Amino acid sequence: MTHRPILRIPGITELPPSGAGMRIGLFGGSFNPVHEGHRLVAEQTLQKLQLDALWVLVTPGNPLKDQSELASLTDRVHATRLVMDHPRIRVTGFEAAHGFTYSWQTIVFLKKTMRDRHFVWIMGADNLVNFHHWERWEDIAAMLPIAVYVRPGSSRRAPASLAATALAKYRVDEADAGRLAMYQAPAWTYLHGLTSSLSSSAIRARQRGKQTK
């Protein structure tokens, strides 16, 4: 099992408060930088899945992405909190306090320590395209329901992706998304709604361009 060094930062790496029976969405990412598209995914899934809370998990770093331009965890958490200013959205970098590298480690921990909560994993459609490259992706799908939110440029590829095809028989109709948190995994749904064309990689590319002028 791969772990990162433990990093505990007061006000940054604690888990948000929660109670028994709550429906909680888990929306992970580097958020490097956070942007309007992330906020739309969070707010739209909070509503469409009828969640009690949504936890934005700011990761120490994505193993599948270049981390040479990764801002500090503290800076990314603070920035994400400013953008995700909503009473039912909580932003945390708690994975760093446990040395987690992969999403499956986070999910195993939360499922074991909070058995009386109902978690839903949230990802953009662009992540579904590459989901089969994630460490133990099939285990993730077997542990908790998944909500996939439409993203520009991925609306055709995502539903035909390797993971979507493998999990086709477990797909839940979007009309039933409000009950997804109560479904037994594997179960997933594809959500449509407001989108933004912004991307973190494009924003970083623009920033690099300004710095070289």
Coordinates of C-alpha atoms in Angstrom, one line a residue:
M1 CA 0.0 0.0 0.0
T2 CA 1.4 3.4 -1.0
H3 CA 1.3 6.3 1.5
R4 CA 2.6 9.8 1.4
P5 CA 4.3 11.5 4.4
I6 CA 1.8 12.5 7.1
L7 CA 1.0 16.2 6.9
R8 CA -1.3 17.7 9.6
I9 CA -2.2 21.4 9.3
P10 CA -4.6 22.9 11.8
G11 CA -7.8 24.2 10.1
I12 CA -6.8 22.4 6.8
T13 CA -6.6 18.6 7.4
E14 CA -9.5 17.9 9.7
L15 CA -12.6 16.1 8.6
P16 CA -15.8 18.2 8.5
P17 CA -18.5 17.4 11.2
S18 CA -21.2 15.0 10.2
G19 CA -24.0 12.9 11.8
A20 CA -25.5 9.5 11.5
G21 CA -27.6 8.9 8.5
M22 CA -26.3 11.8 6.5
R23 CA -26.0 11.6 2.7
I24 CA -22.6 13.0 1.9
G25 CA -21.0 13.6 -1.5
L26 CA -17.2 13.2 -1.9
F27 CA -15.8 15.4 -4.6
G28 CA -12.0 14.9 -4.8
G29 CA -9.4 16.7 -6.9
S30 CA -6.2 18.7 -7.0
F31 CA -8.1 22.0 -7.6
N32 CA -4.9 23.5 -9.0
P33 CA -6.4 26.0 -9.4
V34 CA -10.1 25.8 -8.4
H35 CA -12.5 27.4 -10.8
E36 CA -16.1 28.1 -11.6
G37 CA -16.5 24.6 -13.3
H38 CA -15.7 22.9 -10.0
R39 CA -18.2 25.1 -8.2
L40 CA -20.9 24.2 -10.7
V41 CA -20.3 20.4 -10.3
A42 CA -20.4 20.7 -6.5
E43 CA -23.6 22.8 -6.3
Q44 CA -25.4 20.9 -9.0
T45 CA -24.6 17.4 -7.6
L46 CA -25.5 18.7 -4.1
Q47 CA -29.0 19.5 -5.4
K48 CA -29.6 16.7 -7.9
L49 CA -28.4 13.9 -5.5
Q50 CA -30.4 15.5 -2.6
L51 CA -27.4 15.4 -0.3
D52 CA -27.1 16.7 3.2
A53 CA -23.5 17.8 2.7
L54 CA -20.8 17.7 0.1
W55 CA -17.1 17.3 1.1
V56 CA -14.6 18.7 -1.3
L57 CA -11.4 16.7 -0.8
V58 CA -8.4 18.7 -1.9
T59 CA -5.8 16.0 -2.6
P60 CA -2.1 16.2 -1.8
G61 CA -1.6 15.4 -5.5
N62 CA -3.0 13.3 -8.2
P63 CA -0.7 10.3 -9.0
L64 CA -1.8 10.4 -12.7
K65 CA -0.9 14.1 -13.1
D66 CA 2.2 16.2 -13.3
Q67 CA 2.8 17.8 -9.9
S68 CA 5.6 20.1 -10.8
E69 CA 3.2 23.1 -10.8
L70 CA 1.2 22.0 -7.8
A71 CA 0.4 24.8 -5.3
S72 CA 0.6 24.1 -1.6
L73 CA -2.2 22.2 0.0
T74 CA -3.0 25.1 2.3
D75 CA -3.2 27.6 -0.6
R76 CA -5.5 25.3 -2.6
V77 CA -7.8 24.6 0.4
H78 CA -8.2 28.3 1.2
A79 CA -8.8 29.2 -2.5
T80 CA -11.3 26.4 -2.9
R81 CA -13.2 27.5 0.3
L82 CA -13.5 31.0 -1.2
V83 CA -15.0 29.6 -4.5
M84 CA -17.1 26.9 -2.8
D85 CA -18.9 29.3 -0.4
H86 CA -22.0 27.3 0.4
P87 CA -23.5 26.3 3.8
R88 CA -23.6 22.6 2.9
I89 CA -20.2 22.4 1.2
R90 CA -17.1 21.8 3.3
V91 CA -13.5 21.8 1.9
T92 CA -10.8 19.7 3.5
G93 CA -7.3 18.4 2.9
F94 CA -7.8 15.5 5.3
E95 CA -6.2 12.9 3.1
A96 CA -2.8 14.5 3.7
A97 CA -3.2 13.8 7.5
H98 CA -3.4 10.1 6.7
G99 CA -0.8 9.9 4.0
F100 CA -3.3 8.7 1.4
T101 CA -2.2 8.6 -2.2
Y102 CA -5.2 7.0 -3.9
S103 CA -8.9 7.5 -3.7
W104 CA -9.6 3.9 -2.7
Q105 CA -7.6 4.5 0.5
T106 CA -9.8 7.5 1.3
I107 CA -13.0 5.5 0.7
V108 CA -11.9 2.5 2.7
F109 CA -11.1 4.8 5.7
L110 CA -14.4 6.7 5.5
K111 CA -16.5 3.5 5.1
K112 CA -14.8 1.9 8.1
T113 CA -14.8 4.9 10.4
M114 CA -18.3 6.2 9.5
R115 CA -20.4 3.2 8.8
D116 CA -23.6 5.1 9.5
R117 CA -23.1 7.7 6.8
H118 CA -24.2 7.3 3.2
F119 CA -21.4 8.4 0.9
V120 CA -21.5 9.1 -2.9
W121 CA -18.4 9.5 -5.0
I122 CA -18.6 12.4 -7.4
M123 CA -16.5 12.8 -10.5
G124 CA -16.6 14.8 -13.7
A125 CA -17.3 13.0 -17.0
D126 CA -13.7 13.6 -18.0
N127 CA -12.5 11.5 -15.1
L128 CA -14.9 8.7 -16.1
V129 CA -13.0 8.5 -19.4
N130 CA -9.8 7.6 -17.5
F131 CA -11.4 5.9 -14.5
H132 CA -10.1 2.5 -15.6
H133 CA -6.6 3.8 -15.0
W134 CA -7.3 4.6 -11.4
E135 CA -5.7 2.4 -8.8
R136 CA -8.3 -0.3 -7.8
W137 CA -11.1 1.4 -9.7
E138 CA -13.3 -1.7 -9.7
D139 CA -13.1 -1.8 -5.9
I140 CA -14.1 1.9 -5.7
A141 CA -17.2 1.1 -7.8
A142 CA -18.0 -1.8 -5.5
M143 CA -17.7 0.3 -2.3
L144 CA -20.0 3.2 -2.9
P145 CA -22.4 4.7 -5.4
I146 CA -20.9 7.1 -8.0
A147 CA -22.3 10.2 -9.6
V148 CA -20.7 11.3 -12.9
Y149 CA -21.4 14.9 -13.9
V150 CA -21.3 16.0 -17.5
R151 CA -18.2 18.0 -18.6
P152 CA -17.6 19.8 -21.9
G153 CA -15.6 17.7 -24.3
S154 CA -16.5 14.4 -22.6
S155 CA -20.2 14.0 -23.2
R156 CA -19.7 11.5 -25.9
R157 CA -16.6 9.7 -24.7
A158 CA -17.6 9.2 -21.1
P159 CA -20.7 7.0 -21.6
A160 CA -18.8 4.8 -24.0
S161 CA -15.6 4.6 -21.8
L162 CA -14.2 1.3 -20.6
A163 CA -15.5 1.8 -17.1
A164 CA -18.9 2.9 -18.2
T165 CA -19.2 -0.1 -20.4
A166 CA -18.1 -2.5 -17.6
L167 CA -20.5 -1.0 -15.2
A168 CA -23.4 -0.5 -17.7
K169 CA -25.8 -2.9 -15.9
Y170 CA -25.4 -0.9 -12.6
R171 CA -26.4 2.5 -14.2
V172 CA -29.2 4.3 -12.4
D173 CA -31.6 6.5 -14.4
E174 CA -30.9 10.2 -13.8
A175 CA -34.5 10.6 -12.7
D176 CA -33.7 8.5 -9.7
A177 CA -30.5 10.4 -8.8
G178 CA -32.1 11.8 -5.7
R179 CA -32.0 8.3 -4.1
L180 CA -28.5 7.3 -5.3
A181 CA -26.9 7.7 -1.9
M182 CA -29.2 5.0 -0.6
Y183 CA -28.4 2.5 -3.3
Q184 CA -26.2 -0.5 -2.6
A185 CA -23.0 -0.3 -4.7
P186 CA -22.2 -0.9 -7.4
A187 CA -24.5 1.9 -8.7
W188 CA -23.9 5.0 -10.7
T189 CA -25.6 7.7 -12.6
Y190 CA -24.8 10.2 -15.3
L191 CA -25.9 13.8 -14.5
H192 CA -26.6 16.7 -16.8
G193 CA -26.8 20.3 -15.9
L194 CA -24.9 23.6 -16.0
T195 CA -21.3 23.4 -17.2
S196 CA -18.3 25.6 -17.6
S197 CA -15.6 25.4 -20.3
L198 CA -12.9 26.3 -17.8
S199 CA -10.2 23.8 -16.9
S200 CA -7.3 23.9 -14.4
S201 CA -4.7 22.9 -17.0
A202 CA -5.9 25.7 -19.4
I203 CA -5.7 28.2 -16.6
R204 CA -2.2 27.1 -15.7
A205 CA -1.1 27.3 -19.3
R206 CA -2.4 30.9 -19.5
Q207 CA -0.5 31.8 -16.3
R208 CA 2.7 30.3 -17.8
G209 CA 2.2 32.4 -20.9
K210 CA 1.9 35.6 -18.9
Q211 CA 5.0 34.8 -16.9
T212 CA 7.1 34.3 -20.0
K213 CA 6.1 37.6 -21.6

